[in-house]
Tab-separated table of C-alpha atoms in Angstrom:
chain	number	residue	atom	x	y	z
A	1180	MET	CA	92.436	56.618	44.657
A	1181	ASP	CA	90.610	59.555	43.056
A	1182	ALA	CA	93.499	61.911	42.430
A	1183	SER	CA	91.222	64.350	40.617
A	1184	ARG	CA	89.729	65.680	43.859
A	1185	SER	CA	93.166	66.509	45.211
A	1186	LEU	CA	94.244	68.051	41.905
A	1187	ILE	CA	91.102	70.196	41.799
A	1188	ARG	CA	91.871	71.517	45.285
A	1189	ALA	CA	95.468	72.159	44.249
A	1190	ALA	CA	94.311	74.076	41.167
A	1191	GLN	CA	91.960	76.181	43.292
A	1192	THR	CA	94.840	77.001	45.645
A	1193	LEU	CA	97.023	77.973	42.676
A	1194	ARG	CA	94.231	80.094	41.215
A	1195	ALA	CA	93.857	82.037	44.438
A	1196	ALA	CA	97.614	82.534	44.781
A	1197	VAL	CA	98.223	83.886	41.269
A	1198	ASN	CA	95.128	86.098	41.378
A	1199	LYS	CA	96.840	88.104	44.123
A	1200	LEU	CA	99.783	88.957	41.875
A	1201	THR	CA	100.215	92.121	39.827
A	1202	PHE	CA	102.168	92.634	36.616
A	1203	ALA	CA	103.512	95.861	35.119
A	1204	PRO	CA	104.016	96.930	31.487
A	1205	PRO	CA	104.871	95.689	28.939
A	1206	VAL	CA	102.233	93.231	30.233
A	1207	THR	CA	98.852	94.935	29.928
A	1208	HIS	CA	96.444	91.996	30.155
A	1209	VAL	CA	96.577	88.793	32.198
A	1210	TYR	CA	94.254	85.868	31.467
A	1211	ASN	CA	93.622	83.197	34.091
A	1212	PRO	CA	91.595	80.351	32.550
A	1213	LEU	CA	91.362	78.760	35.997
A	1214	ASP	CA	88.858	81.572	36.599
A	1215	TYR	CA	86.754	82.079	33.473
A	1216	ALA	CA	87.272	78.572	31.994
A	1217	TRP	CA	87.129	76.715	35.297
A	1218	ALA	CA	84.205	74.496	34.275
A	1219	ALA	CA	86.212	72.979	31.404
A	1220	HIS	CA	89.396	72.654	33.454
A	1221	GLU	CA	87.522	70.880	36.230
A	1222	MET	CA	85.943	68.531	33.683
A	1223	TYR	CA	89.415	67.703	32.355
A	1224	LEU	CA	90.731	66.862	35.820
A	1225	ARG	CA	87.652	64.882	36.878
A	1226	ARG	CA	87.590	62.834	33.700
A	1227	TYR	CA	91.259	62.193	33.064
A	1228	ALA	CA	93.230	62.838	36.265
A	1229	ASN	CA	91.478	60.399	38.609
A	1230	SER	CA	94.372	57.966	39.072
A	1231	ARG	CA	98.127	57.780	39.479
A	1232	LYS	CA	100.042	58.476	36.240
A	1233	ARG	CA	103.275	56.941	35.049
A	1234	ILE	CA	104.127	59.882	32.773
A	1235	LEU	CA	103.383	63.561	33.374
A	1236	PHE	CA	103.856	65.924	30.434
A	1237	LEU	CA	104.479	69.515	31.567
A	1238	GLY	CA	104.046	72.611	29.417
A	1239	MET	CA	104.853	76.246	30.116
A	1240	ASN	CA	101.605	78.264	30.233
A	1241	PRO	CA	98.361	78.762	28.274
A	1242	GLY	CA	98.536	79.637	24.602
A	1243	PRO	CA	96.130	82.344	23.346
A	1244	PHE	CA	94.246	79.896	21.094
A	1245	GLY	CA	94.601	76.838	23.332
A	1246	MET	CA	94.129	76.734	27.087
A	1247	ALA	CA	93.170	80.421	27.081
A	1248	GLN	CA	90.103	79.389	25.054
A	1249	THR	CA	89.303	75.917	26.407
A	1250	GLY	CA	90.733	75.697	29.939
A	1251	VAL	CA	92.673	72.545	28.987
A	1252	PRO	CA	96.490	72.467	28.732
A	1253	PHE	CA	97.562	72.718	25.070
A	1254	GLY	CA	93.819	72.831	24.495
A	1255	GLN	CA	93.422	73.122	20.752
A	1256	ILE	CA	89.679	73.373	20.069
A	1257	ALA	CA	89.182	70.284	17.893
A	1258	ALA	CA	91.316	68.031	20.105
A	1259	VAL	CA	89.522	69.059	23.305
A	1260	ARG	CA	86.055	68.840	21.791
A	1261	ASP	CA	86.418	65.769	19.555
A	1262	TRP	CA	89.099	63.598	21.216
A	1263	LEU	CA	88.794	64.535	24.890
A	1264	GLY	CA	85.027	64.955	24.589
A	1265	ILE	CA	85.023	68.203	26.567
A	1266	GLU	CA	82.865	71.132	25.512
A	1267	THR	CA	81.199	73.618	27.811
A	1268	LYS	CA	80.461	77.307	28.151
A	1269	ILE	CA	83.601	79.411	28.621
A	1270	GLY	CA	83.432	82.779	30.358
A	1271	ARG	CA	85.485	85.887	29.628
A	1272	PRO	CA	88.496	87.446	31.384
A	1273	ALA	CA	87.713	90.515	33.472
A	1274	ARG	CA	89.908	92.628	31.161
A	1275	GLU	CA	90.039	91.377	27.603
A	1276	HIS	CA	92.459	92.460	24.902
A	1277	PRO	CA	90.541	93.451	21.738
A	1278	LYS	CA	93.011	91.490	19.595
A	1279	ARG	CA	92.838	88.360	21.781
A	1280	LEU	CA	89.164	87.815	22.499
A	1281	VAL	CA	88.115	84.690	24.343
A	1282	THR	CA	85.348	83.023	22.371
A	1283	GLY	CA	85.811	79.562	23.843
A	1284	PHE	CA	84.911	76.655	21.590
A	1285	ALA	CA	83.805	79.101	18.893
A	1286	CYS	CA	87.387	80.305	18.471
A	1287	PRO	CA	88.263	80.002	14.755
A	1288	ARG	CA	92.029	79.793	15.297
A	1289	SER	CA	93.959	76.589	15.940
A	1290	GLU	CA	96.652	76.353	18.606
A	1291	ILE	CA	99.355	74.708	16.501
A	1292	SER	CA	101.368	73.517	19.510
A	1293	GLY	CA	98.292	71.805	20.922
A	1294	GLU	CA	97.285	70.437	17.536
A	1295	ARG	CA	100.699	68.796	17.154
A	1296	LEU	CA	100.846	67.487	20.725
A	1297	TRP	CA	97.396	65.900	20.794
A	1298	ASN	CA	97.802	64.513	17.258
A	1299	LEU	CA	100.919	62.717	18.515
A	1300	PHE	CA	98.841	61.042	21.217
A	1301	VAL	CA	95.915	60.324	18.870
A	1302	THR	CA	98.263	58.630	16.401
A	1303	ARG	CA	99.924	56.456	19.029
A	1304	PHE	CA	97.005	55.615	21.328
A	1305	GLY	CA	93.884	56.069	19.220
A	1306	ASP	CA	91.484	56.355	22.149
A	1307	ALA	CA	91.796	59.125	24.733
A	1308	ARG	CA	91.182	56.707	27.609
A	1309	ALA	CA	94.123	54.592	26.468
A	1310	PHE	CA	96.409	57.626	26.581
A	1311	PHE	CA	95.166	58.916	29.930
A	1312	ALA	CA	95.448	55.516	31.583
A	1313	GLU	CA	99.125	56.311	32.216
A	1314	HIS	CA	99.612	59.899	31.028
A	1315	LEU	CA	98.494	63.418	31.910
A	1316	VAL	CA	99.258	66.824	30.405
A	1317	MET	CA	99.537	69.837	32.723
A	1318	ASN	CA	100.976	73.345	32.583
A	1319	TYR	CA	103.510	74.846	34.973
A	1320	CYS	CA	101.915	78.317	34.984
A	1321	PRO	CA	98.157	78.922	34.603
A	1322	LEU	CA	98.407	82.535	33.364
A	1323	ALA	CA	98.670	83.970	29.857
A	1324	PHE	CA	100.334	87.380	29.511
A	1325	LEU	CA	99.617	89.870	26.725
A	1326	GLU	CA	101.349	93.087	25.748
A	1327	SER	CA	99.567	96.188	24.434
A	1328	THR	CA	99.936	94.964	20.841
A	1329	GLY	CA	98.316	91.639	21.714
A	1330	ARG	CA	101.672	89.901	21.554
A	1331	ASN	CA	102.077	86.915	23.882
A	1332	ARG	CA	104.715	87.348	26.605
A	1333	THR	CA	106.043	84.161	28.180
A	1334	PRO	CA	106.621	83.851	31.955
A	1335	ASP	CA	110.409	83.626	31.591
A	1336	LYS	CA	110.409	87.147	30.084
A	1337	LEU	CA	108.804	88.750	33.151
A	1338	PRO	CA	110.907	90.991	35.434
A	1339	LEU	CA	112.728	89.178	38.217
A	1340	THR	CA	110.491	90.312	41.091
A	1341	GLU	CA	107.292	89.384	39.209
A	1342	ARG	CA	108.824	86.100	38.125
A	1343	ALA	CA	109.882	85.197	41.665
A	1344	ALA	CA	106.388	85.662	43.096
A	1345	LEU	CA	104.752	83.801	40.220
A	1346	PHE	CA	107.240	80.933	40.260
A	1347	ALA	CA	106.849	80.473	44.019
A	1348	ALA	CA	103.136	79.706	43.547
A	1349	CYS	CA	103.703	77.559	40.457
A	1350	ASP	CA	106.569	75.632	42.086
A	1351	GLU	CA	104.358	74.732	45.036
A	1352	HIS	CA	101.606	73.575	42.694
A	1353	LEU	CA	104.038	71.431	40.709
A	1354	ARG	CA	105.272	69.770	43.908
A	1355	GLU	CA	101.658	69.033	44.839
A	1356	ILE	CA	100.868	67.562	41.410
A	1357	VAL	CA	103.861	65.233	41.687
A	1358	ARG	CA	102.932	64.286	45.249
A	1359	ILE	CA	99.409	63.381	44.153
A	1360	LEU	CA	100.188	61.585	40.882
A	1361	GLU	CA	103.533	59.991	41.864
A	1362	PRO	CA	104.736	59.890	38.235
A	1363	GLU	CA	107.701	57.764	37.272
A	1364	TRP	CA	108.572	60.319	34.579
A	1365	LEU	CA	108.036	64.060	34.192
A	1366	VAL	CA	108.570	65.119	30.600
A	1367	GLY	CA	109.123	68.834	30.090
A	1368	ILE	CA	107.655	70.040	26.808
A	1369	GLY	CA	110.397	72.484	25.855
A	1370	ASP	CA	113.333	73.897	27.786
A	1371	PHE	CA	111.422	76.154	30.176
A	1372	ALA	CA	109.208	73.439	31.653
A	1373	ALA	CA	112.106	70.994	31.828
A	1374	LYS	CA	114.313	73.481	33.679
A	1375	ARG	CA	111.589	74.461	36.163
A	1376	ALA	CA	110.894	70.793	36.891
A	1377	ALA	CA	114.604	70.085	37.403
A	1378	GLN	CA	114.847	72.906	39.924
A	1379	VAL	CA	111.610	72.176	41.765
A	1380	LEU	CA	111.994	68.390	41.924
A	1381	ARG	CA	115.684	68.191	42.749
A	1382	GLY	CA	116.201	65.132	44.949
A	1383	GLU	CA	112.770	63.653	44.160
A	1384	PRO	CA	112.472	60.100	42.759
A	1385	THR	CA	110.610	61.255	39.638
A	1386	ARG	CA	112.786	60.875	36.553
A	1387	LEU	CA	113.057	63.975	34.366
A	1388	ALA	CA	113.166	64.253	30.601
A	1389	ARG	CA	112.575	66.820	27.867
A	1390	ILE	CA	111.121	66.811	24.375
A	1391	PHE	CA	111.189	69.621	21.830
A	1392	HIS	CA	108.363	72.114	22.133
A	1393	PRO	CA	105.862	71.746	19.258
A	1394	SER	CA	105.595	75.510	18.720
A	1395	PRO	CA	105.834	76.617	15.079
A	1396	ALA	CA	108.218	79.324	16.340
A	1397	SER	CA	110.793	76.564	16.791
A	1398	PRO	CA	112.529	75.523	13.533
A	1399	ALA	CA	113.109	72.015	14.937
A	1400	ALA	CA	109.362	71.616	15.556
A	1401	ASN	CA	108.534	72.322	11.932
A	1402	ARG	CA	110.429	69.270	10.658
A	1403	ASP	CA	108.063	66.382	11.509
A	1404	TRP	CA	107.817	67.207	15.208
A	1405	SER	CA	105.701	64.121	15.927
A	1406	ALA	CA	108.360	61.720	14.626
A	1407	VAL	CA	111.130	63.556	16.475
A	1408	ALA	CA	109.201	63.575	19.770
A	1409	THR	CA	108.362	59.880	19.388
A	1410	ARG	CA	112.024	59.031	18.850
A	1411	GLN	CA	113.011	61.104	21.879
A	1412	LEU	CA	110.504	59.278	24.094
A	1413	GLN	CA	111.511	55.878	22.760
A	1414	THR	CA	115.232	56.584	23.207
A	1415	LEU	CA	114.579	57.538	26.827
A	1416	GLY	CA	112.675	54.285	27.334
A	1417	ILE	CA	109.466	56.134	28.215
A	1418	TRP	CA	107.628	54.693	25.221
A	1419	GLU	CA	108.263	51.286	23.690
A	1420	GLN	CA	109.323	50.874	20.093
A	1421	LYS	CA	106.465	49.965	17.771
């Protein structure tokens, strides 16, 4: 089974659906890496999402120095380039915020959440192929939202009507991902992703779990996040003790 073809079609459907949406202030700029960074995202799916996965990790939405730059979920530059072996030309959003330029793999900033997440997998699995044999990392929402100051605005902070339209498209995409990959476990990275998965997949056989989000904005994540996340996954029985 080549799941990647189905996931690519699902991502294209999601891209078209969210591109029809509009967002009002305080959101002034919306980045959709499924548009301008599609080449890298497609490479990620073709290379690493071509089979059923036992464990699906689900994040919230692109970070400004991660997926917004590389097209890969939690896509910290060094991890995507050096561990995943993905590097390609990245385009630019139609409307770009001067404080949040998209420079692709030339971006000098590190996405700390992505750095922590991928380092966890590097430490445990060593080789990317070993990790992706049973795992995949995806995001619930493909869009990044910026305010006039350049501040990131998360999807849960959008007004109700905007949120409802966005979540309808993202919910459908999540259902399709789960249908294609048939994961035994879906692990929400942080509360938002875990709660959306619980609502969308109610009654489904996929088992749901949550780990702390690796964002430096979370005090819990700044106290050896990797060790805490490993313990959480081992306690749940998702990962074996080593």
